[in-house]
Coordinates of C-alpha atoms (C1' of nucleotides) in Angstrom, one line a residue:
Chain A
M513 CA 0.0 0.0 0.0
T514 CA 2.5 2.7 1.1
S515 CA 4.8 3.6 -1.7
T516 CA 7.8 3.5 0.5
M517 CA 8.0 -0.2 1.4
G518 CA 11.2 -1.9 2.5
A519 CA 12.3 -5.0 0.6
R520 CA 11.6 -7.0 3.8
E521 CA 8.0 -5.7 4.0
R522 CA 7.4 -6.3 0.3
R523 CA 8.6 -9.9 0.5
R524 CA 6.3 -10.4 3.4
H525 CA 3.4 -9.2 1.3
E526 CA 4.4 -11.5 -1.5
V527 CA 4.6 -14.6 0.7
T528 CA 1.3 -13.7 2.3
A529 CA -0.3 -13.4 -1.1
A530 CA 1.2 -16.7 -2.2
L531 CA 0.0 -18.3 1.0
L532 CA -3.6 -17.2 0.4
A533 CA -3.4 -18.3 -3.3
A534 CA -2.2 -21.7 -2.3
A535 CA -4.9 -21.9 0.4
R536 CA -7.5 -21.0 -2.2
R537 CA -6.3 -23.7 -4.5
E538 CA -6.4 -26.2 -1.7
L539 CA -9.8 -25.1 -0.6
A540 CA -11.2 -25.5 -4.2
R541 CA -9.6 -29.0 -4.3
T542 CA -10.6 -30.6 -1.1
G543 CA -13.0 -28.3 0.7
A544 CA -12.9 -26.6 4.0
A545 CA -13.0 -29.6 6.3
G546 CA -10.2 -31.3 4.4
L547 CA -8.1 -28.2 4.2
S548 CA -4.5 -29.0 5.5
V549 CA -1.9 -26.5 6.6
R550 CA 0.8 -29.0 5.6
A551 CA -0.7 -29.4 2.1
V552 CA -0.7 -25.6 1.7
A553 CA 3.0 -25.6 2.8
R554 CA 3.8 -28.3 0.3
D555 CA 2.1 -26.5 -2.4
M556 CA 4.2 -23.4 -1.9
G557 CA 7.4 -25.4 -1.3
M558 CA 7.8 -24.4 2.3
A559 CA 8.1 -26.2 5.6
P560 CA 4.8 -26.3 7.5
S561 CA 6.3 -24.6 10.5
A562 CA 7.4 -21.6 8.4
L563 CA 3.7 -20.7 7.7
F564 CA 3.2 -19.9 11.3
R565 CA 5.2 -16.7 10.8
Y566 CA 2.3 -15.5 8.7
I567 CA -0.7 -17.0 10.2
S568 CA -1.5 -17.7 13.8
G569 CA -3.0 -21.1 13.0
R570 CA -5.6 -23.0 11.0
D571 CA -8.4 -20.8 12.3
E572 CA -6.9 -17.6 10.9
L573 CA -6.3 -19.4 7.6
L574 CA -10.1 -20.2 7.6
T575 CA -10.9 -16.6 8.4
L576 CA -8.7 -15.4 5.6
L577 CA -10.4 -17.7 3.2
I578 CA -13.9 -16.8 4.3
V579 CA -13.4 -13.0 3.8
D580 CA -11.6 -13.7 0.5
A581 CA -14.5 -15.8 -0.7
Y582 CA -17.1 -13.3 0.5
D583 CA -15.3 -10.6 -1.4
D584 CA -15.0 -12.7 -4.5
L585 CA -18.7 -13.5 -4.4
G586 CA -19.6 -9.9 -3.5
G587 CA -17.5 -8.4 -6.2
H588 CA -19.0 -10.8 -8.8
V589 CA -22.6 -10.1 -7.9
E590 CA -21.9 -6.3 -7.6
D591 CA -20.3 -6.3 -11.1
I592 CA -23.2 -8.0 -12.7
E593 CA -25.9 -6.1 -10.8
R594 CA -24.3 -2.8 -11.8
T595 CA -24.9 -3.8 -15.4
V596 CA -28.6 -3.4 -15.4
P597 CA -30.3 0.0 -15.4
R598 CA -31.1 1.3 -11.9
A599 CA -34.7 1.8 -12.7
D600 CA -35.3 -1.8 -13.6
L601 CA -35.7 -3.1 -10.0
R602 CA -36.9 -6.5 -11.0
G603 CA -34.0 -6.9 -13.4
R604 CA -31.6 -6.0 -10.6
W605 CA -33.1 -8.7 -8.4
R606 CA -32.9 -11.3 -11.1
A607 CA -29.3 -10.3 -11.8
I608 CA -28.4 -10.6 -8.1
A609 CA -30.1 -14.0 -7.8
T610 CA -28.7 -15.5 -11.0
S611 CA -25.2 -14.2 -10.5
F612 CA -25.3 -15.5 -6.9
R613 CA -26.2 -18.9 -8.1
G614 CA -23.6 -18.7 -10.9
W615 CA -20.8 -18.0 -8.6
S616 CA -21.9 -20.7 -6.2
V617 CA -22.0 -23.5 -8.8
A618 CA -18.6 -22.3 -10.0
H619 CA -17.2 -22.4 -6.5
P620 CA -19.0 -25.1 -4.6
H621 CA -16.5 -25.5 -1.8
E622 CA -16.3 -21.8 -1.2
Y623 CA -20.1 -21.7 -1.1
A624 CA -20.1 -24.5 1.4
L625 CA -17.6 -22.6 3.5
L626 CA -19.8 -19.5 3.5
Y627 CA -23.4 -20.8 3.6
G628 CA -23.0 -24.5 4.6
S629 CA -22.4 -26.1 8.0
P630 CA -20.0 -24.1 10.1
V631 CA -16.7 -25.7 10.8
P632 CA -16.7 -27.2 14.3
E633 CA -14.5 -25.6 17.0
Y634 CA -14.3 -22.5 14.9
K635 CA -16.3 -19.3 15.2
A636 CA -15.7 -16.7 12.6
P637 CA -14.9 -13.3 14.1
A638 CA -17.8 -11.1 13.0
E639 CA -15.7 -7.9 13.0
R640 CA -13.6 -9.3 10.1
T641 CA -16.2 -11.3 8.1
N642 CA -19.1 -8.9 8.5
P643 CA -18.0 -6.1 6.1
S644 CA -17.4 -8.6 3.3
G645 CA -20.2 -11.0 4.2
T646 CA -23.0 -8.4 3.9
R647 CA -22.1 -7.1 0.5
V648 CA -24.6 -9.1 -1.5
T649 CA -27.4 -8.7 1.2
N650 CA -26.6 -5.0 1.1
L651 CA -27.5 -5.0 -2.6
L652 CA -30.8 -6.6 -1.7
A653 CA -31.4 -4.1 1.1
A654 CA -30.7 -1.2 -1.3
L655 CA -33.3 -2.7 -3.6
G656 CA -35.8 -2.8 -0.8
M657 CA -35.1 0.9 0.0
E658 CA -36.0 2.1 -3.4
D659 CA -39.1 4.2 -3.1
P660 CA -41.2 4.1 -6.2
I661 CA -42.5 0.6 -6.3
A662 CA -42.4 -2.3 -3.8
P663 CA -46.0 -3.0 -3.0
P664 CA -46.5 -4.7 0.3
R665 CA -47.6 -8.3 0.1
A666 CA -50.6 -9.0 2.3
A667 CA -51.9 -11.5 -0.3
I668 CA -50.4 -14.4 1.6
P669 CA -52.8 -15.8 4.2
H670 CA -51.7 -16.5 7.8
M671 CA -48.8 -14.1 7.5
P672 CA -47.6 -12.7 10.9
D673 CA -49.5 -9.5 11.5
A674 CA -48.2 -6.0 11.0
D675 CA -47.1 -5.6 14.6
E676 CA -44.8 -8.6 14.6
L677 CA -43.3 -7.5 11.3
K678 CA -42.8 -4.1 12.8
A679 CA -40.9 -5.7 15.7
L680 CA -38.8 -7.6 13.2
A681 CA -38.0 -4.4 11.4
V682 CA -36.8 -2.5 14.5
A683 CA -34.8 -5.5 15.7
A684 CA -32.9 -5.5 12.4
D685 CA -30.4 -2.7 11.9
V686 CA -32.3 -1.5 8.9
P687 CA -34.4 1.1 10.5
R688 CA -35.6 2.8 7.4
M689 CA -37.3 -0.2 6.0
D690 CA -40.8 -1.2 7.1
G691 CA -41.6 -4.7 8.3
E692 CA -43.4 -5.8 5.1
R693 CA -40.6 -4.9 2.9
L694 CA -38.0 -6.4 5.3
V695 CA -39.8 -9.7 5.5
S696 CA -40.2 -9.9 1.8
G697 CA -36.5 -9.4 1.3
L698 CA -35.6 -11.9 4.0
L699 CA -38.0 -14.5 2.5
A700 CA -36.6 -14.0 -1.0
W701 CA -33.1 -14.3 0.4
T702 CA -33.6 -17.4 2.5
A703 CA -35.5 -19.0 -0.4
L704 CA -32.6 -18.2 -2.7
V705 CA -30.1 -19.7 -0.2
G706 CA -32.3 -22.8 0.2
A707 CA -32.5 -23.3 -3.5
V708 CA -28.8 -23.0 -4.1
S709 CA -28.0 -25.2 -1.0
S710 CA -30.4 -27.9 -2.1
E711 CA -28.9 -27.9 -5.5
L712 CA -25.3 -27.9 -4.5
F713 CA -25.6 -30.2 -1.6
E714 CA -27.6 -32.6 -3.8
Q715 CA -30.7 -33.0 -1.8
L716 CA -32.8 -33.3 -4.9
G717 CA -32.7 -36.5 -6.9
E718 CA -33.7 -34.9 -10.2
P719 CA -31.4 -34.7 -13.2
V720 CA -29.4 -31.6 -13.5
A721 CA -31.0 -30.1 -16.6
R722 CA -34.3 -29.5 -14.7
L723 CA -32.5 -27.7 -11.9
D724 CA -32.4 -24.7 -14.1
T725 CA -36.2 -24.4 -14.4
L726 CA -36.5 -25.0 -10.7
F727 CA -34.2 -22.1 -10.0
D728 CA -36.1 -20.0 -12.5
A729 CA -39.1 -20.6 -10.4
T730 CA -37.2 -19.6 -7.3
V731 CA -36.2 -16.3 -9.0
A732 CA -39.8 -15.7 -10.1
L733 CA -41.0 -16.3 -6.5
G734 CA -38.4 -13.9 -5.1
E735 CA -39.4 -11.3 -7.7
W736 CA -43.0 -11.6 -6.8
L737 CA -42.2 -11.4 -3.1
L738 CA -40.3 -8.2 -3.6
F739 CA -42.4 -6.4 -6.2
G740 CA -45.7 -8.2 -6.6
E741 CA -47.7 -8.2 -9.8
P742 CA -46.1 -6.4 -12.7
Q743 CA -47.7 -3.1 -13.5
E744 CA -48.6 -3.0 -17.2
E745 CA -45.3 -2.8 -18.9
S746 CA -43.5 -4.5 -21.8
A747 CA -44.2 -8.2 -21.8
G748 CA -41.3 -9.5 -23.8
S749 CA -39.9 -13.0 -23.5
P750 CA -38.1 -13.1 -20.1
A751 CA -35.3 -15.4 -21.4
Chain B
M637 CA -34.7 -59.9 15.3
T638 CA -34.9 -63.7 15.2
S639 CA -35.9 -65.1 18.5
T640 CA -33.3 -67.8 18.5
M641 CA -30.1 -65.8 18.6
G642 CA -26.8 -67.2 19.8
A643 CA -25.0 -65.4 22.6
R644 CA -22.3 -64.4 20.2
E645 CA -24.8 -62.9 17.9
R646 CA -26.6 -61.1 20.6
R647 CA -23.4 -59.7 22.0
R648 CA -22.6 -58.4 18.5
H649 CA -25.9 -56.6 18.3
E650 CA -25.3 -55.1 21.7
V651 CA -21.9 -53.8 20.8
T652 CA -23.2 -52.5 17.5
A653 CA -25.9 -50.6 19.3
A654 CA -23.5 -49.3 21.9
L655 CA -21.2 -48.1 19.1
L656 CA -24.0 -46.2 17.3
A657 CA -25.1 -44.7 20.6
A658 CA -21.6 -43.5 21.4
A659 CA -21.2 -42.2 17.8
R660 CA -24.5 -40.3 18.3
R661 CA -23.2 -38.7 21.5
E662 CA -20.0 -37.8 19.8
L663 CA -21.8 -36.3 16.8
A664 CA -24.1 -34.2 19.1
R665 CA -21.0 -33.0 20.9
T666 CA -18.5 -32.1 18.2
G667 CA -20.3 -32.3 14.9
A668 CA -19.7 -34.4 11.9
A669 CA -16.3 -33.0 10.8
G670 CA -14.9 -33.3 14.3
L671 CA -16.2 -36.9 14.7
S672 CA -13.3 -39.2 15.8
V673 CA -13.3 -42.9 15.7
R674 CA -10.8 -43.0 18.5
A675 CA -13.1 -40.8 20.6
V676 CA -16.0 -43.1 20.0
A677 CA -13.7 -46.0 21.0
R678 CA -12.7 -44.2 24.2
D679 CA -16.3 -43.5 25.0
M680 CA -17.2 -47.1 25.0
G681 CA -14.0 -48.3 26.6
M682 CA -12.6 -50.2 23.7
A683 CA -9.4 -50.1 21.6
P684 CA -9.8 -48.1 18.4
S685 CA -8.8 -51.1 16.3
A686 CA -11.5 -53.2 17.8
L687 CA -14.2 -51.0 16.2
F688 CA -13.2 -52.1 12.8
R689 CA -14.8 -55.5 13.4
Y690 CA -18.1 -53.7 13.4
I691 CA -17.6 -50.9 10.9
S692 CA -15.5 -50.8 7.8
G693 CA -14.2 -47.4 8.6
R694 CA -15.1 -43.8 9.2
D695 CA -17.2 -43.6 6.1
E696 CA -19.6 -46.3 7.2
L697 CA -19.8 -44.7 10.6
L698 CA -21.0 -41.6 8.8
T699 CA -23.5 -43.5 6.8
L700 CA -24.9 -45.1 9.9
L701 CA -25.3 -41.8 11.6
I702 CA -26.9 -40.3 8.5
V703 CA -29.6 -42.9 8.2
D704 CA -30.1 -42.8 11.9
A705 CA -30.6 -39.1 11.9
Y706 CA -32.9 -39.3 8.9
D707 CA -35.0 -41.8 10.7
D708 CA -35.1 -39.8 13.9
L709 CA -36.1 -36.7 12.0
G710 CA -38.6 -38.6 9.8
G711 CA -40.2 -40.3 12.8
H712 CA -40.5 -37.1 14.6
V713 CA -42.2 -35.3 11.7
E714 CA -44.4 -38.2 10.9
D715 CA -45.6 -38.5 14.5
I716 CA -46.6 -34.9 14.6
E717 CA -48.1 -34.8 11.2
R718 CA -50.3 -37.8 12.0
T719 CA -51.8 -35.8 14.8
V720 CA -53.7 -33.4 12.6
P721 CA -56.9 -34.5 10.8
R722 CA -56.3 -35.7 7.3
A723 CA -58.7 -33.2 5.8
D724 CA -56.8 -30.2 7.1
L725 CA -54.2 -30.1 4.4
R726 CA -52.9 -26.6 5.4
G727 CA -52.6 -27.8 9.0
R728 CA -50.7 -30.8 7.9
W729 CA -48.2 -28.6 6.0
R730 CA -47.8 -26.4 9.0
A731 CA -47.2 -29.4 11.2
I732 CA -44.6 -30.7 8.9
A733 CA -42.8 -27.4 8.6
T734 CA -42.8 -26.5 12.3
S735 CA -41.8 -30.0 13.5
F736 CA -39.1 -30.1 10.9
R737 CA -37.7 -26.9 12.3
G738 CA -38.2 -28.0 15.9
W739 CA -36.2 -31.2 15.4
S740 CA -33.5 -29.2 13.6
V741 CA -32.9 -26.6 16.3
A742 CA -32.9 -29.5 18.8
H743 CA -30.3 -31.4 16.8
P744 CA -28.2 -28.8 15.0
H745 CA -25.2 -31.1 14.3
E746 CA -27.4 -33.8 12.9
Y747 CA -29.2 -31.2 10.8
A748 CA -25.8 -30.0 9.5
L749 CA -24.9 -33.5 8.6
L750 CA -28.1 -34.0 6.7
Y751 CA -28.7 -30.7 5.0
G752 CA -25.4 -28.8 5.4
S753 CA -22.1 -29.1 3.4
P754 CA -21.3 -32.6 2.4
V755 CA -18.3 -34.1 4.1
P756 CA -15.4 -34.0 1.7
E757 CA -14.1 -37.3 0.3
Y758 CA -17.3 -38.9 1.3
K759 CA -20.3 -39.7 -0.8
A760 CA -23.3 -41.2 0.9
P761 CA -24.6 -44.4 -0.8
A762 CA -28.0 -43.5 -2.1
E763 CA -29.3 -47.0 -1.7
R764 CA -28.9 -46.8 2.0
T765 CA -29.8 -43.2 2.8
N766 CA -32.6 -42.8 0.3
P767 CA -35.4 -44.7 2.1
S768 CA -34.8 -42.8 5.3
G769 CA -33.9 -39.5 3.6
T770 CA -37.2 -39.2 1.7
R771 CA -39.6 -39.8 4.6
V772 CA -40.3 -36.1 5.3
T773 CA -40.4 -35.2 1.6
N774 CA -42.7 -38.1 1.0
L775 CA -45.1 -36.5 3.5
L776 CA -45.0 -33.4 1.4
A777 CA -45.5 -35.4 -1.8
A778 CA -48.5 -37.1 -0.2
L779 CA -49.9 -33.6 0.5
G780 CA -49.4 -32.6 -3.1
M781 CA -51.3 -35.7 -4.3
E782 CA -54.4 -34.9 -2.4
D783 CA -57.1 -34.3 -4.9
P784 CA -59.7 -31.9 -3.5
I785 CA -57.8 -28.6 -3.3
A786 CA -54.4 -27.5 -4.4
P787 CA -55.2 -24.7 -6.9
P788 CA -52.3 -24.1 -9.3
R789 CA -50.4 -20.9 -8.8
A790 CA -50.0 -18.9 -11.9
A791 CA -50.2 -15.7 -10.0
I792 CA -46.5 -15.4 -9.9
P793 CA -45.2 -13.5 -12.9
H794 CA -42.2 -14.7 -14.9
M795 CA -42.8 -18.2 -13.8
P796 CA -41.4 -20.9 -16.1
D797 CA -44.2 -21.8 -18.5
A798 CA -46.3 -24.9 -18.3
D799 CA -44.2 -26.9 -20.8
E800 CA -41.0 -26.5 -18.7
L801 CA -42.9 -27.4 -15.6
K802 CA -44.3 -30.5 -17.3
A803 CA -40.7 -31.5 -18.2
L804 CA -39.8 -31.0 -14.6
A805 CA -42.6 -33.3 -13.5
V806 CA -41.8 -36.1 -15.9
A807 CA -38.1 -35.9 -14.9
A808 CA -39.0 -36.4 -11.3
D809 CA -40.2 -39.8 -10.3
V810 CA -43.5 -38.5 -9.2
P811 CA -45.4 -39.2 -12.4
R812 CA -48.9 -38.6 -11.0
M813 CA -48.2 -35.0 -10.0
D814 CA -48.5 -32.3 -12.6
G815 CA -45.8 -29.7 -13.0
E816 CA -47.5 -26.8 -11.2
R817 CA -48.1 -28.8 -8.1
L818 CA -44.6 -30.3 -8.1
V819 CA -42.9 -26.9 -8.5
S820 CA -45.1 -25.5 -5.7
G821 CA -44.0 -28.3 -3.4
L822 CA -40.3 -28.0 -4.4
L823 CA -40.4 -24.3 -3.8
A824 CA -42.0 -24.7 -0.4
W825 CA -39.4 -27.3 0.5
T826 CA -36.3 -25.4 -0.6
A827 CA -37.7 -22.3 1.1
L828 CA -38.1 -24.3 4.3
V829 CA -34.6 -25.7 4.1
G830 CA -33.2 -22.2 3.4
A831 CA -35.0 -20.7 6.3
V832 CA -33.8 -23.4 8.8
S833 CA -30.2 -23.3 7.3
S834 CA -30.0 -19.6 7.6
E835 CA -31.2 -19.7 11.1
L836 CA -29.0 -22.6 12.3
F837 CA -25.9 -21.6 10.5
E838 CA -26.3 -18.0 11.7
Q839 CA -26.3 -16.1 8.5
L840 CA -28.8 -13.6 10.0
G841 CA -27.5 -11.0 12.4
E842 CA -30.9 -10.5 14.1
P843 CA -31.7 -11.4 17.7
V844 CA -33.1 -14.9 18.2
A845 CA -36.6 -13.8 19.3
R846 CA -37.5 -12.5 15.9
L847 CA -36.4 -15.6 14.1
D848 CA -39.7 -17.1 15.2
T849 CA -41.8 -14.6 13.3
L850 CA -39.5 -14.9 10.3
F851 CA -40.1 -18.6 10.3
D852 CA -43.8 -18.0 10.6
A853 CA -43.6 -16.0 7.5
T854 CA -41.8 -18.9 5.8
V855 CA -44.5 -21.3 6.8
A856 CA -47.2 -18.9 5.6
L857 CA -45.4 -18.6 2.3
G858 CA -45.2 -22.3 1.9
E859 CA -48.8 -22.7 2.7
W860 CA -49.8 -20.1 0.1
L861 CA -47.5 -21.8 -2.4
L862 CA -49.2 -25.2 -1.8
F863 CA -52.8 -24.2 -1.4
G864 CA -53.2 -20.6 -2.5
E865 CA -55.9 -18.3 -1.0
P866 CA -58.1 -19.9 1.7
Q867 CA -61.6 -20.7 0.6
E868 CA -64.1 -19.2 3.0
E869 CA -63.7 -21.4 6.0
S870 CA -63.3 -21.0 9.7
A871 CA -61.1 -18.0 10.4
G872 CA -60.0 -18.9 13.9
S873 CA -56.7 -17.6 15.4
P874 CA -53.9 -19.5 13.7
A875 CA -51.8 -19.6 16.8
Chain C
dC470 C1' 30.2 -2.7 11.0
dC471 C1' 27.5 -5.1 14.1
dC472 C1' 23.6 -6.2 16.5
dA473 C1' 18.9 -7.2 16.6
dA474 C1' 15.1 -8.5 14.2
dG475 C1' 13.0 -11.3 10.8
dT476 C1' 12.9 -15.7 8.5
dG477 C1' 13.1 -20.7 7.3
dC478 C1' 13.8 -25.3 8.7
dG479 C1' 14.1 -29.7 11.2
dA480 C1' 12.8 -32.2 15.1
dA481 C1' 9.5 -33.2 18.2
dC482 C1' 4.7 -33.9 20.6
dA483 C1' 0.1 -35.1 20.6
dG484 C1' -3.5 -36.3 18.0
dT485 C1' -6.0 -38.8 13.9
dG486 C1' -7.6 -43.1 10.6
dT487 C1' -6.3 -47.6 9.5
dT488 C1' -3.8 -52.2 9.1
dC489 C1' -1.6 -56.2 10.8
dT490 C1' -0.3 -59.5 14.2
dT491 C1' -0.9 -61.9 18.3
dG492 C1' -3.3 -64.2 21.7
dA493 C1' -7.4 -65.4 24.0
dA494 C1' -12.2 -66.6 24.0
dT495 C1' -16.0 -68.7 22.0
dT496 C1' -18.6 -71.6 18.8
dC497 C1' -19.0 -75.7 15.9
dC498 C1' -18.3 -80.3 14.5
dT499 C1' -17.4 -84.9 15.2
Chain D
dA402 C1' -15.8 -84.1 25.4
dG403 C1' -12.0 -82.6 22.6
dG404 C1' -10.0 -80.6 18.8
dA405 C1' -10.7 -77.3 15.0
dA406 C1' -12.3 -73.1 13.2
dT407 C1' -14.1 -68.8 13.7
dT408 C1' -14.5 -64.5 16.1
dC409 C1' -13.0 -61.0 18.9
dA410 C1' -10.2 -57.5 21.5
dA411 C1' -5.9 -55.5 22.0
dG412 C1' -1.2 -53.6 21.0
dA413 C1' 2.1 -52.0 17.9
dA414 C1' 3.0 -49.7 13.9
dC415 C1' 2.5 -46.5 9.7
dA416 C1' 1.3 -42.3 7.6
dC417 C1' -0.9 -38.4 8.3
dT418 C1' -2.5 -33.9 10.8
dG419 C1' -1.8 -29.1 13.7
dT420 C1' 1.4 -26.9 16.4
dT421 C1' 5.7 -25.6 19.3
dC422 C1' 10.4 -25.0 20.0
dG423 C1' 15.2 -24.1 19.2
dC424 C1' 18.7 -23.4 16.0
dA425 C1' 20.8 -21.4 12.0
dC426 C1' 20.9 -17.8 8.7
dT427 C1' 20.0 -13.7 6.0
dT428 C1' 19.0 -8.9 6.2
dG429 C1' 18.1 -4.0 7.6
dG430 C1' 19.0 0.0 10.5
dG431 C1' 21.9 2.7 13.7

DNA sequence: CCCAAGTGCGAACAGTGTTCTTGAATTCCT
DNA sequence: AGGAATTCAAGAACACTGTTCGCACTTGGG
C-alpha cells in the first residue's frame, strides 16, 4: 500500500499473497474440512512450521479464506448487478439471484464454507467477516429501500400480522425499512439460499437439466415477493 | 430380530448398538467434521482397532449416523403430522414445517450432517440413505397428491411456462403429480430448508426472538404456495 | 560494521484413521 | 468331550494432521 516499502516488507506481502493463493487452491480442491496446513505448505514449497510466521494457525487461515470468498462473491454479484439500469428493479433482483447462483455453482467448496455447515470448534470473528459478508445482502437491502414501487404483500394468508413484522424491522439494523418490505426481502433471500444449497448439496434426486427451471421458479418467486404483480409494462420474453 | 439368537450374535448386536449410541453422542458433541473414531472407542472403553470389526471405517460410521438421523427426523415429523386431521391439508403442512424446524434446532449437528455441506471425500450411498432420507419429503408429496384442493399458482409473474414445468414433472419420479403442483412443493421445501439453514448456520444477524416470526412467514409462504388463497372457512386464530 | 530483528527449517509432541499381528475366548463339529 | 475353526479384543505400527520450539541464517538500520 504505502509507496515506501522496505524489501523486507514487500517480501512479506508476497509470501502472504502466495499463501492465500495456495490456500484458495487447496480449498477449491478438497473443501474446508479437508483443508490442510501442511498441504498448503507443500504447495508453496515451504516447511509447515514456516507458515506460522504469517498466520497464527488454522483458524486464521479459515478466516482469511472466508473473507476472501465473501469478497470474491460480493464483487462478482456487484459487477453484474451494476450492469442493469437502476430503474429496472426486477431486473436487478434477477441479476443478483442468478449471479449469486452462478458464482456458487462455479465455487461449490467456497459456497459450502460461507453458507454451509459451520466448521466445528471455529467461530468466525464477526468484525472481520461482516463487512465482506454483507455485500450481497446489502445489494438486496438497497433494492428494498427504493421508493417508487415495492407494493407490500398482504396476499399471503396466515402471515404474521403487521405488529410482529414491525418488531422484526426494528430488531434488524435497517431502521428505514418497514416490516413488510423487510420480511419480503428476507424471504426472498432465504428461499434463494435454500434453492442453491439444495442444488449444490444434492438434496434433490432430479437430473441436473431441470434444476435450471426450478431455479427460474425460485427467482420468479423472489421477484413476486419483492415487487408483486407487474404493472402493465413491456411483456417481452423473459429469457 | 430372530428369537433364536446365539449369545455371540446377541453380543454383536449389543456392541453395534453401543457403538451407534456412542457415535451419536460424539456427533451431538463435536459435529460431523470433528467426529473421531478414537473418541468413540474411548467413550465405549474399547481399543480403536476393535471397532473395525463392526464398521468398515469412518465412512460407514458416517453413513450409519446419517440414516439414523434421517430416521429420527422422519419419525418425529411423521408422529406430529399424524396428529392433525387428514382433511386439514394446510394444518398438515404447518405441522410438517414446524416439526421439521423443531427437530432441527434441537439437533443442530445432525441437521448440518443431513442438510449442510457434504463431508469431503465422502459420498453417501443413495441405496442406504434414500429410504430414510425421503420420509419427510414423502409426507410433502402425499400432501401434493391430495385431490380436492391445491389450486395451481399462476399468480407469480415470470414463472417458467407450463411446458417446462411439465418437463420437470416427468423428470422427477412423481409421475402422478403435474408440474405446477410439483414446483409448488419444491419451492415450499427449498424455502423451508433455506430458512432453517440460515437460522441454524447463523447467517442472519438478528436477535433470536425475531427468528420465530420470520419462520412463521416462511410457513405462511409455503402454505400459500401449496394451497393458495383460503376458501371461505373457519377463520380462527392460527396460533 | 555489528547487533537485533525477521525468517526458514528440522525435530518433536500429541493427536488422527487404518492395518496387521498376536493371543485369548467362544462356537461348531465330530 | 475334545479338537478345529471362527470371532474377537488389544497392541504395535504407519502415515498423516496441527502446532511448538530451538537453532541457523539472512538482512536492515543505527
